[in-house]
Tab-separated table of C-alpha atoms and ligand atoms in Angstrom:
chain	number	residue	atom	x	y	z
A	1	UNK	CA	-62.518	-18.619	-95.371
A	2	UNK	CA	-66.538	-19.188	-97.603
A	3	UNK	CA	-66.621	-20.309	-100.227
A	4	UNK	CA	-68.946	-19.117	-103.534
A	5	UNK	CA	-71.724	-21.337	-105.639
A	6	UNK	CA	-69.676	-20.630	-108.527
A	7	UNK	CA	-66.604	-22.887	-106.257
A	8	UNK	CA	-68.899	-25.136	-104.816
A	9	UNK	CA	-69.536	-25.704	-108.487
A	10	UNK	CA	-66.047	-25.960	-110.401
A	11	UNK	CA	-65.018	-28.545	-107.118
A	12	UNK	CA	-68.260	-30.345	-107.877
A	13	UNK	CA	-67.621	-30.475	-111.468
A	14	UNK	CA	-64.247	-31.278	-111.731
A	15	UNK	CA	-64.862	-34.317	-108.091
A	16	UNK	CA	-66.592	-36.188	-110.349
A	17	UNK	CA	-64.917	-35.942	-113.942
A	18	UNK	CA	-62.338	-37.880	-111.573
A	19	UNK	CA	-65.284	-40.977	-111.592
A	20	UNK	CA	-63.864	-43.431	-114.536
A	21	UNK	CA	-61.824	-41.614	-115.794
A	22	UNK	CA	-59.286	-41.639	-118.302
A	23	UNK	CA	-55.438	-41.235	-118.472
A	24	UNK	CA	-56.231	-38.542	-121.849
A	25	UNK	CA	-58.634	-36.451	-119.792
A	26	UNK	CA	-61.842	-37.963	-121.250
A	27	UNK	CA	-63.979	-40.043	-119.186
A	28	UNK	CA	-65.231	-43.545	-119.240
A	29	UNK	CA	-68.730	-44.167	-117.459
A	30	UNK	CA	-71.144	-46.006	-119.999
A	31	UNK	CA	-74.331	-46.521	-119.033
A	32	UNK	CA	-74.835	-48.756	-116.144
A	33	UNK	CA	-71.074	-49.739	-115.599
A	34	UNK	CA	-69.743	-49.718	-112.157
A	35	UNK	CA	-67.895	-46.291	-113.299
A	36	UNK	CA	-71.977	-45.449	-114.472
A	37	UNK	CA	-73.054	-46.248	-110.098
A	38	UNK	CA	-70.394	-44.829	-109.019
A	39	UNK	CA	-71.120	-41.482	-109.880
A	40	UNK	CA	-75.016	-42.057	-109.633
A	41	UNK	CA	-73.885	-42.587	-106.065
A	42	UNK	CA	-72.352	-39.421	-105.888
A	43	UNK	CA	-75.908	-37.888	-107.538
A	44	UNK	CA	-77.111	-39.240	-104.095
A	45	UNK	CA	-75.049	-38.365	-102.012
A	46	UNK	CA	-75.272	-34.965	-102.386
A	47	UNK	CA	-78.976	-34.030	-102.265
A	48	UNK	CA	-79.336	-36.829	-99.441
A	49	UNK	CA	-76.529	-34.873	-97.632
A	50	UNK	CA	-79.601	-31.867	-98.328
A	51	UNK	CA	-82.488	-34.077	-97.364
A	52	UNK	CA	-83.461	-34.754	-101.004
A	53	UNK	CA	-85.256	-36.882	-101.307
A	54	UNK	CA	-84.555	-39.124	-103.915
A	55	UNK	CA	-85.759	-42.163	-106.322
A	56	UNK	CA	-85.282	-44.255	-109.100
A	57	UNK	CA	-87.954	-46.056	-112.051
A	58	UNK	CA	-88.461	-48.416	-113.479
A	59	UNK	CA	-85.588	-48.165	-116.666
A	60	UNK	CA	-83.038	-46.170	-113.849
A	61	UNK	CA	-83.143	-43.085	-113.999
A	62	UNK	CA	-82.435	-40.910	-110.850
A	63	UNK	CA	-84.413	-38.554	-109.168
A	64	UNK	CA	-84.283	-35.147	-106.794
A	65	UNK	CA	-86.599	-33.690	-105.071
A	66	UNK	CA	-86.332	-30.418	-104.057
A	67	UNK	CA	-89.333	-29.373	-102.023
A	68	UNK	CA	-89.866	-25.358	-102.380
A	69	UNK	CA	-93.964	-25.727	-102.231
A	70	UNK	CA	-94.998	-25.237	-98.633
A	71	UNK	CA	-97.937	-26.922	-97.262
A	72	UNK	CA	-100.387	-28.184	-100.251
A	73	UNK	CA	-102.569	-31.509	-99.768
A	74	UNK	CA	-100.145	-34.472	-101.909
A	75	UNK	CA	-97.260	-33.558	-103.632
A	76	UNK	CA	-96.550	-30.223	-105.503
A	77	UNK	CA	-96.272	-29.606	-109.483
A	78	UNK	CA	-93.146	-30.022	-111.044
A	79	UNK	CA	-89.498	-28.604	-112.483
A	80	UNK	CA	-87.279	-31.483	-114.114
A	81	UNK	CA	-84.243	-30.028	-114.583
A	82	UNK	CA	-81.168	-31.651	-115.663
A	83	UNK	CA	-79.032	-33.909	-118.078
A	84	UNK	CA	-76.981	-37.355	-117.909
A	85	UNK	CA	-74.583	-38.471	-115.890
A	86	UNK	CA	-73.121	-41.456	-118.622
A	87	UNK	CA	-70.446	-41.252	-120.900
A	88	UNK	CA	-69.200	-43.330	-123.996
A	89	UNK	CA	-66.180	-45.310	-123.933
A	90	UNK	CA	-63.600	-42.658	-123.907
A	91	UNK	CA	-65.750	-40.210	-123.337
A	92	UNK	CA	-65.364	-36.623	-122.360
A	93	UNK	CA	-65.780	-35.423	-119.066
A	94	UNK	CA	-68.227	-32.336	-119.840
A	95	UNK	CA	-71.019	-34.190	-122.229
A	96	UNK	CA	-73.824	-34.888	-119.945
A	97	UNK	CA	-71.809	-34.460	-117.067
A	98	UNK	CA	-71.803	-30.556	-116.465
A	99	UNK	CA	-75.575	-30.367	-117.149
A	100	UNK	CA	-76.961	-32.638	-114.108
A	101	UNK	CA	-74.435	-30.845	-112.147
A	102	UNK	CA	-74.237	-28.028	-113.326
A	103	UNK	CA	-78.831	-29.084	-112.213
A	104	UNK	CA	-78.063	-30.318	-108.523
A	105	UNK	CA	-76.450	-26.834	-108.152
A	106	UNK	CA	-78.836	-24.949	-109.225
A	107	UNK	CA	-81.487	-25.705	-107.654
A	108	UNK	CA	-79.185	-25.624	-103.910
A	109	UNK	CA	-79.167	-22.187	-104.866
A	110	UNK	CA	-83.260	-22.087	-105.660
A	111	UNK	CA	-84.115	-23.698	-102.195
A	112	UNK	CA	-81.749	-21.012	-100.705
A	113	UNK	CA	-83.163	-18.377	-102.083
A	114	UNK	CA	-86.553	-20.026	-101.660
A	115	UNK	CA	-85.520	-20.179	-98.414
A	116	UNK	CA	-84.844	-17.007	-97.368
A	117	UNK	CA	-87.930	-15.085	-99.033
A	118	UNK	CA	-85.552	-13.502	-101.149
A	119	UNK	CA	-87.747	-15.765	-104.612
A	120	UNK	CA	-91.466	-17.710	-104.450
A	121	UNK	CA	-91.663	-21.339	-106.494
A	122	UNK	CA	-95.628	-22.738	-107.232
A	123	UNK	CA	-92.932	-26.063	-108.351
A	124	UNK	CA	-91.175	-27.331	-106.935
A	125	UNK	CA	-87.393	-28.433	-108.329
A	126	UNK	CA	-86.662	-32.142	-109.590
A	127	UNK	CA	-83.852	-32.720	-110.671
A	128	UNK	CA	-82.213	-36.261	-112.615
A	129	UNK	CA	-79.224	-38.199	-114.441
A	130	UNK	CA	-81.100	-39.734	-117.036
A	131	UNK	CA	-80.654	-43.563	-117.747
A	132	UNK	CA	-78.169	-44.199	-120.958
A	133	UNK	CA	-77.864	-41.355	-122.770
A	134	UNK	CA	-75.179	-41.926	-124.676
A	135	UNK	CA	-77.181	-45.641	-126.491
A	136	UNK	CA	-72.936	-46.884	-126.649
A	137	UNK	CA	-73.496	-50.488	-125.199
A	138	UNK	CA	-77.161	-50.717	-125.029
A	139	UNK	CA	-79.022	-48.242	-127.807
A	140	UNK	CA	-80.903	-46.885	-128.582
A	141	UNK	CA	-79.518	-43.556	-127.628
A	142	UNK	CA	-81.874	-40.805	-125.158
A	143	UNK	CA	-83.704	-44.203	-123.944
A	144	UNK	CA	-84.345	-42.915	-120.227
A	145	UNK	CA	-86.575	-39.919	-121.097
A	146	UNK	CA	-87.871	-42.054	-123.993
A	147	UNK	CA	-89.287	-44.348	-122.187
A	148	UNK	CA	-90.067	-41.528	-118.618
A	149	UNK	CA	-91.554	-39.638	-121.657
A	150	UNK	CA	-94.188	-42.212	-122.912
A	151	UNK	CA	-91.702	-42.422	-126.655
A	152	UNK	CA	-90.683	-46.052	-125.973
A	153	UNK	CA	-91.399	-49.384	-123.946
A	154	UNK	CA	-90.139	-49.718	-121.083
A	155	UNK	CA	-90.502	-53.283	-121.623
A	156	UNK	CA	-88.599	-54.093	-124.586
A	157	UNK	CA	-86.133	-51.428	-123.441
A	158	UNK	CA	-85.162	-53.315	-120.033
A	159	UNK	CA	-84.615	-57.039	-122.520
A	160	UNK	CA	-82.416	-54.816	-124.925
A	161	UNK	CA	-78.588	-55.905	-125.029
A	162	UNK	CA	-74.579	-55.368	-124.794
A	163	UNK	CA	-72.608	-56.792	-126.983
A	164	UNK	CA	-71.726	-59.230	-124.362
A	165	UNK	CA	-75.355	-60.870	-123.868
A	166	UNK	CA	-76.022	-58.897	-120.672
A	167	UNK	CA	-79.373	-56.777	-120.840
A	168	UNK	CA	-80.503	-53.074	-119.257
A	169	UNK	CA	-82.363	-55.280	-116.827
A	170	UNK	CA	-79.702	-57.521	-115.137
A	171	UNK	CA	-77.228	-54.365	-115.991
A	172	UNK	CA	-79.551	-51.786	-113.487
A	173	UNK	CA	-80.622	-54.161	-110.828
A	174	UNK	CA	-76.042	-55.200	-110.964
A	175	UNK	CA	-75.791	-52.043	-110.025
A	176	UNK	CA	-78.637	-51.619	-107.939
A	177	UNK	CA	-80.583	-48.510	-109.785
A	178	UNK	CA	-83.558	-50.595	-111.432
A	179	UNK	CA	-86.391	-48.842	-109.814
A	180	UNK	CA	-90.093	-48.755	-109.873
A	181	UNK	CA	-92.470	-45.987	-111.453
A	182	UNK	CA	-94.088	-45.858	-108.545
A	183	UNK	CA	-91.050	-45.200	-106.125
A	184	UNK	CA	-92.871	-41.511	-104.209
A	185	UNK	CA	-89.513	-39.711	-105.575
A	186	UNK	CA	-90.004	-40.805	-109.112
A	187	UNK	CA	-92.670	-37.972	-109.880
A	188	UNK	CA	-95.603	-38.593	-112.597
A	189	UNK	CA	-94.892	-37.260	-116.298
A	190	UNK	CA	-98.019	-36.095	-115.236
A	191	UNK	CA	-96.834	-33.625	-112.484
A	192	UNK	CA	-93.837	-31.779	-115.027
A	193	UNK	CA	-94.153	-28.934	-115.920
A	194	UNK	CA	-91.350	-27.655	-117.854
A	195	UNK	CA	-88.275	-29.563	-118.437
A	196	UNK	CA	-84.411	-28.099	-118.944
A	197	UNK	CA	-81.424	-28.559	-119.552
A	198	UNK	CA	-78.005	-27.199	-120.515
A	199	UNK	CA	-75.393	-28.967	-122.397
A	200	UNK	CA	-71.625	-28.476	-123.758
A	201	UNK	CA	-72.569	-27.609	-127.394
A	202	UNK	CA	-70.373	-30.854	-129.019
A	203	UNK	CA	-70.271	-28.049	-131.877
A	204	UNK	CA	-68.092	-25.039	-132.704
A	205	UNK	CA	-70.714	-22.233	-133.625
A	206	UNK	CA	-70.446	-20.454	-129.864
A	207	UNK	CA	-66.951	-20.789	-129.897
A	208	UNK	CA	-67.267	-19.231	-133.437
A	209	UNK	CA	-69.178	-16.903	-132.863
A	210	UNK	CA	-67.542	-15.430	-129.494
A	211	UNK	CA	-70.453	-15.503	-127.733
A	212	UNK	CA	-71.396	-17.524	-123.792
A	213	UNK	CA	-74.453	-19.092	-125.000
A	214	UNK	CA	-76.477	-20.788	-127.131
A	215	UNK	CA	-80.247	-20.873	-126.410
A	216	UNK	CA	-81.540	-23.949	-129.111
A	217	UNK	CA	-84.889	-23.934	-130.966
A	218	UNK	CA	-85.044	-27.048	-132.615
A	219	UNK	CA	-83.341	-30.273	-133.516
A	220	UNK	CA	-82.521	-32.170	-136.857
A	221	UNK	CA	-84.017	-35.471	-138.347
A	222	UNK	CA	-82.255	-38.733	-138.171
A	223	UNK	CA	-81.776	-41.999	-138.730
A	224	UNK	CA	-80.412	-45.156	-138.616
A	225	UNK	CA	-79.479	-47.762	-141.048
A	226	UNK	CA	-78.504	-51.346	-139.533
A	227	UNK	CA	-76.618	-52.526	-141.398
A	228	UNK	CA	-75.738	-56.301	-142.707
A	229	UNK	CA	-73.481	-57.709	-144.522
A	230	UNK	CA	-73.315	-61.675	-145.098
A	231	UNK	CA	-70.828	-63.694	-146.865
A	232	UNK	CA	-69.138	-67.059	-146.389
A	233	UNK	CA	-66.857	-68.342	-143.029
A	234	UNK	CA	-63.170	-69.800	-144.747
A	235	UNK	CA	-59.773	-70.116	-144.458
A	236	UNK	CA	-57.406	-66.612	-145.008
A	237	UNK	CA	-54.555	-68.999	-146.403
A	238	UNK	CA	-55.999	-72.288	-148.242
A	239	UNK	CA	-59.148	-70.905	-149.687
A	240	UNK	CA	-58.650	-69.139	-153.731
A	241	UNK	CA	-59.481	-65.997	-154.198
A	242	UNK	CA	-62.208	-66.441	-156.383
A	243	UNK	CA	-64.040	-69.110	-153.924
A	244	UNK	CA	-63.826	-65.958	-150.818
A	245	UNK	CA	-67.683	-64.233	-149.986
A	246	UNK	CA	-65.929	-62.026	-147.810
A	247	UNK	CA	-67.868	-60.086	-145.849
A	248	UNK	CA	-65.482	-57.360	-144.302
A	249	UNK	CA	-64.641	-56.300	-148.263
A	250	UNK	CA	-68.387	-55.492	-148.866
A	251	UNK	CA	-68.473	-53.655	-145.938
A	252	UNK	CA	-65.256	-51.483	-146.753
A	253	UNK	CA	-67.599	-50.719	-149.386
A	254	UNK	CA	-70.991	-50.069	-147.646
A	255	UNK	CA	-69.181	-47.808	-144.990
A	256	UNK	CA	-67.490	-45.409	-147.771
A	257	UNK	CA	-70.619	-44.450	-149.018
A	258	UNK	CA	-71.406	-42.955	-145.874
A	259	UNK	CA	-68.116	-40.553	-146.820
A	260	UNK	CA	-69.356	-40.024	-150.093
A	261	UNK	CA	-73.368	-39.073	-149.305
A	262	UNK	CA	-72.758	-36.763	-147.957
A	263	UNK	CA	-70.372	-35.064	-150.694
A	264	UNK	CA	-72.714	-35.146	-153.005
A	265	UNK	CA	-74.738	-32.266	-150.698
A	266	UNK	CA	-73.467	-28.961	-149.843
A	267	UNK	CA	-71.288	-28.720	-147.180
A	268	UNK	CA	-72.624	-28.749	-143.299
A	269	UNK	CA	-76.103	-29.694	-145.019
A	270	UNK	CA	-76.027	-33.390	-144.018
A	271	UNK	CA	-73.025	-35.359	-141.684
A	272	UNK	CA	-72.784	-39.211	-142.056
A	273	UNK	CA	-70.665	-41.694	-140.488
A	274	UNK	CA	-70.421	-45.535	-139.300
A	275	UNK	CA	-70.635	-45.205	-135.529
A	276	UNK	CA	-70.860	-48.605	-134.662
A	277	UNK	CA	-68.498	-52.741	-136.334
A	278	UNK	CA	-69.185	-56.057	-135.431
A	279	UNK	CA	-67.112	-58.539	-137.734
A	280	UNK	CA	-67.592	-61.911	-137.281
A	281	UNK	CA	-65.450	-63.714	-136.238
A	282	UNK	CA	-63.483	-61.642	-136.254
A	283	UNK	CA	-60.546	-64.763	-135.799
A	284	UNK	CA	-57.447	-63.442	-138.021
A	285	UNK	CA	-56.942	-66.836	-139.893
A	286	UNK	CA	-60.914	-66.289	-141.001
A	287	UNK	CA	-62.556	-64.756	-144.125
A	288	UNK	CA	-65.042	-62.859	-142.485
A	289	UNK	CA	-69.213	-64.606	-142.652
A	290	UNK	CA	-70.776	-61.432	-141.132
A	291	UNK	CA	-70.257	-57.806	-141.026
A	292	UNK	CA	-72.799	-55.581	-138.806
A	293	UNK	CA	-72.897	-52.003	-138.767
A	294	UNK	CA	-74.991	-49.443	-138.039
A	295	UNK	CA	-74.628	-46.237	-140.194
A	296	UNK	CA	-75.983	-42.167	-139.283
A	297	UNK	CA	-78.016	-40.096	-141.402
A	298	UNK	CA	-78.018	-36.465	-140.001
A	299	UNK	CA	-79.684	-33.189	-142.008
A	300	UNK	CA	-81.907	-30.287	-140.723
A	301	UNK	CA	-84.186	-30.879	-143.733
A	302	UNK	CA	-86.225	-34.643	-143.791
A	303	UNK	CA	-85.688	-34.671	-147.537
A	304	UNK	CA	-82.454	-34.391	-147.208
A	305	UNK	CA	-82.486	-37.159	-145.689
A	306	UNK	CA	-83.789	-39.305	-147.397
A	307	UNK	CA	-82.896	-38.065	-150.454
A	308	UNK	CA	-79.943	-39.785	-149.212
A	309	UNK	CA	-81.035	-43.108	-147.815
A	310	UNK	CA	-82.643	-43.797	-151.197
A	311	UNK	CA	-79.275	-43.114	-152.951
A	312	UNK	CA	-77.917	-45.952	-149.478
A	313	UNK	CA	-79.842	-48.238	-150.567
A	314	UNK	CA	-79.453	-48.311	-154.767
A	315	UNK	CA	-75.918	-48.267	-153.906
A	316	UNK	CA	-76.313	-50.908	-151.705
A	317	UNK	CA	-77.360	-53.061	-154.577
A	318	UNK	CA	-74.006	-52.499	-156.432
A	319	UNK	CA	-72.144	-53.189	-154.121
A	320	UNK	CA	-74.417	-57.130	-153.918
A	321	UNK	CA	-73.591	-56.815	-157.394
A	322	UNK	CA	-69.913	-56.202	-157.418
A	323	UNK	CA	-68.899	-59.113	-153.954
A	324	UNK	CA	-71.784	-61.625	-154.330
A	325	UNK	CA	-72.330	-60.756	-150.923
A	326	UNK	CA	-76.117	-59.956	-149.765
A	327	UNK	CA	-76.283	-56.985	-147.368
A	328	UNK	CA	-79.548	-56.420	-145.858
A	329	UNK	CA	-80.247	-52.946	-144.984
A	330	UNK	CA	-83.718	-52.024	-141.553
A	331	UNK	CA	-84.185	-48.214	-141.275
A	332	UNK	CA	-83.731	-47.287	-137.516
A	333	UNK	CA	-84.465	-44.693	-135.165
A	334	UNK	CA	-85.717	-42.440	-137.339
A	335	UNK	CA	-85.849	-39.032	-135.049
A	336	UNK	CA	-88.228	-35.864	-137.237
A	337	UNK	CA	-87.286	-32.867	-136.569
A	338	UNK	CA	-88.419	-31.382	-132.938
A	339	UNK	CA	-89.535	-27.474	-132.522
A	340	UNK	CA	-88.348	-26.626	-128.595
A	341	UNK	CA	-91.561	-24.044	-127.349
A	342	UNK	CA	-90.723	-20.420	-128.536
A	343	UNK	CA	-91.132	-19.465	-125.021
A	344	UNK	CA	-88.724	-21.392	-123.454
A	345	UNK	CA	-86.605	-20.126	-126.212
A	346	UNK	CA	-87.230	-15.884	-125.220
A	347	UNK	CA	-87.541	-16.937	-121.506
A	348	UNK	CA	-82.973	-17.718	-122.274
A	349	UNK	CA	-83.236	-14.620	-124.147
A	350	UNK	CA	-84.335	-12.654	-121.391
A	351	UNK	CA	-82.482	-14.294	-118.337
A	352	UNK	CA	-79.190	-13.358	-120.597
A	353	UNK	CA	-80.126	-9.628	-121.336
A	354	UNK	CA	-80.773	-9.792	-117.914
A	355	UNK	CA	-76.760	-10.172	-116.772
A	356	UNK	CA	-75.936	-8.393	-119.849
A	357	UNK	CA	-74.316	-11.631	-122.168
A	358	UNK	CA	-74.606	-12.665	-125.966
A	359	UNK	CA	-76.456	-15.027	-126.906
A	360	UNK	CA	-77.983	-16.491	-130.223
A	361	UNK	CA	-80.797	-19.335	-131.014
A	362	UNK	CA	-79.262	-22.119	-133.042
A	363	UNK	CA	-80.179	-25.606	-133.842
A	364	UNK	CA	-78.329	-29.128	-132.123
A	365	UNK	CA	-77.861	-31.705	-134.626
A	366	UNK	CA	-77.008	-33.986	-131.706
A	367	UNK	CA	-79.437	-36.140	-129.694
A	368	UNK	CA	-80.673	-35.139	-126.114
A	369	UNK	CA	-83.176	-35.694	-123.603
A	370	UNK	CA	-84.290	-32.640	-124.115
A	371	UNK	CA	-85.704	-33.387	-127.354
A	372	UNK	CA	-87.807	-36.684	-125.589
A	373	UNK	CA	-88.840	-34.271	-122.673
A	374	UNK	CA	-90.094	-31.538	-125.622
A	375	UNK	CA	-92.847	-34.064	-126.176
A	376	UNK	CA	-94.449	-35.083	-122.561
A	377	UNK	CA	-93.522	-31.131	-121.038
A	378	UNK	CA	-92.154	-27.854	-122.415
A	379	UNK	CA	-88.505	-27.716	-122.860
A	380	UNK	CA	-86.067	-25.154	-123.093
A	381	UNK	CA	-82.374	-26.670	-124.261
A	382	UNK	CA	-79.566	-24.448	-123.442
A	383	UNK	CA	-75.552	-23.980	-125.086
A	384	UNK	CA	-72.466	-23.575	-124.126
A	385	UNK	CA	-69.548	-22.991	-126.308
A	386	UNK	CA	-67.957	-25.661	-126.648
A	387	UNK	CA	-63.182	-26.252	-127.344
A	388	UNK	CA	-63.098	-26.402	-131.145
A	389	UNK	CA	-66.047	-28.808	-131.563
A	390	UNK	CA	-64.615	-31.718	-130.350
A	391	UNK	CA	-66.556	-33.550	-128.776
A	392	UNK	CA	-67.935	-38.096	-127.767
A	393	UNK	CA	-63.974	-38.064	-127.387
A	394	UNK	CA	-61.412	-37.977	-124.829
A	395	UNK	CA	-59.989	-33.878	-125.584
A	396	UNK	CA	-63.464	-32.124	-125.440
A	397	UNK	CA	-63.173	-29.465	-123.643
A	398	UNK	CA	-65.043	-26.286	-121.685
A	399	UNK	CA	-63.445	-23.352	-119.838
A	400	UNK	CA	-64.915	-23.029	-116.480
A	401	UNK	CA	-65.569	-19.279	-116.816
A	402	UNK	CA	-68.461	-20.676	-119.980
A	403	UNK	CA	-69.157	-24.132	-117.782
A	404	UNK	CA	-69.983	-20.765	-114.713
A	405	UNK	CA	-71.858	-18.731	-117.214
A	406	UNK	CA	-74.215	-21.584	-117.606
A	407	UNK	CA	-74.740	-22.682	-114.275
A	408	UNK	CA	-75.984	-18.519	-113.948
A	409	UNK	CA	-78.476	-19.043	-116.577
A	410	UNK	CA	-79.848	-21.822	-115.838
A	411	UNK	CA	-80.277	-21.028	-112.268
A	412	UNK	CA	-82.217	-17.783	-113.732
A	413	UNK	CA	-84.550	-19.842	-116.029
A	414	UNK	CA	-84.757	-22.405	-113.351
A	415	UNK	CA	-86.373	-19.616	-111.624
A	416	UNK	CA	-88.439	-17.841	-114.160
A	417	UNK	CA	-89.649	-21.608	-114.033
A	418	UNK	CA	-91.349	-22.779	-111.104
A	419	UNK	CA	-92.557	-18.587	-111.374
A	420	UNK	CA	-94.889	-20.009	-114.219
A	421	UNK	CA	-93.156	-18.457	-117.458
A	422	UNK	CA	-93.461	-21.427	-118.876
A	423	UNK	CA	-96.726	-21.924	-117.794
A	424	UNK	CA	-99.676	-23.502	-119.664
A	425	UNK	CA	-97.020	-22.973	-123.059
A	426	UNK	CA	-97.644	-25.576	-126.106
A	427	UNK	CA	-95.754	-28.511	-126.486
A	428	UNK	CA	-93.987	-29.326	-128.983
A	429	UNK	CA	-93.055	-25.981	-130.529
A	430	UNK	CA	-93.814	-25.614	-134.204
A	431	UNK	CA	-91.800	-24.427	-137.132
A	432	UNK	CA	-91.219	-20.569	-137.158
A	433	UNK	CA	-93.593	-20.047	-140.059
B	1	ZN	ZN1	-75.263	-35.283	-123.764
């Protein structure tokens, strides 16, 4: 019995989904945890079985180089493909992992076809697992690819600590995945001639329209607000109500404002939530003195985010007046709209047409490693459907059929990029006229 490439991919995908599996069908593999290490070990074993050189850089990005170019002086330039193997707490098994495993299998197919003389490649192909895309344990998100692309400072990111006080540096060393940018298995960023990533949509547009593929042409404008609500610690029993300065009450007002703001704009033009809350001292018998929370504002139109942010800051002042608490807000993690090169969008449309598949252009509301990479090299972002548009939860689902279609499309895109399809393309792209 011969295993088809499709079966081999599906079997690996479902095997990796057992690493850190949760009871409700998700995975828990936060960055630089033992479960993240296990998935990374799986990636390394996949590469080493095929004789591909692996390397880890100074922020924990894991690379595997598929040699396609024979001879020459020194290492060839490369096309990079991948995504991330880390997950949110109680995350889905598709977000990120799908793109890495798809890239590994596309690479295996391409290596065989080059060896058999079916196709030629101008570049080597490198598959990457970006460190800490999720940012759940160590904010900000998209950390590994942003450092690689030169958008974030490596030493500063190595010092970021999780809620237990463990630094990125110590966590990476702890799992054996802090490498060096000089590692011969790490491609220098100036040798990268293009980057491709495939990911689940995490929204419901493709499902609603019955399409197997989406070609992402741009990303939304996003920013976070890092907020501290400051009150005073006291006894939940003994303190008179008039004397309480309950930071959690103030934080509750703030959290509701993040929902209310979205109702002030046309539906679906602004999305927002508070994602993280830390309450201190968080004891059942103590009025809380400090609440730290991070709110997220996203829209395609930058002006909407800016207006929303200004409105929030005004409202925070009213919360201060009403409660006598202090609300300190700081702008954090501002990400402008980014445009992918139109040549990469058209390349996806051509690949889909050749396979007789429908595809549409779309935007991404979520951040991705490709958004960072698009500032360093022409980048291609591909979407496949997400069941009911749910993500960052255990219920996340995409069918085997949709996943296989995506692997085939990614393989076709990479074959053309390795043949120079995006050579000399300007990046990032520009807004449509
Ligand atoms: Zn992801």
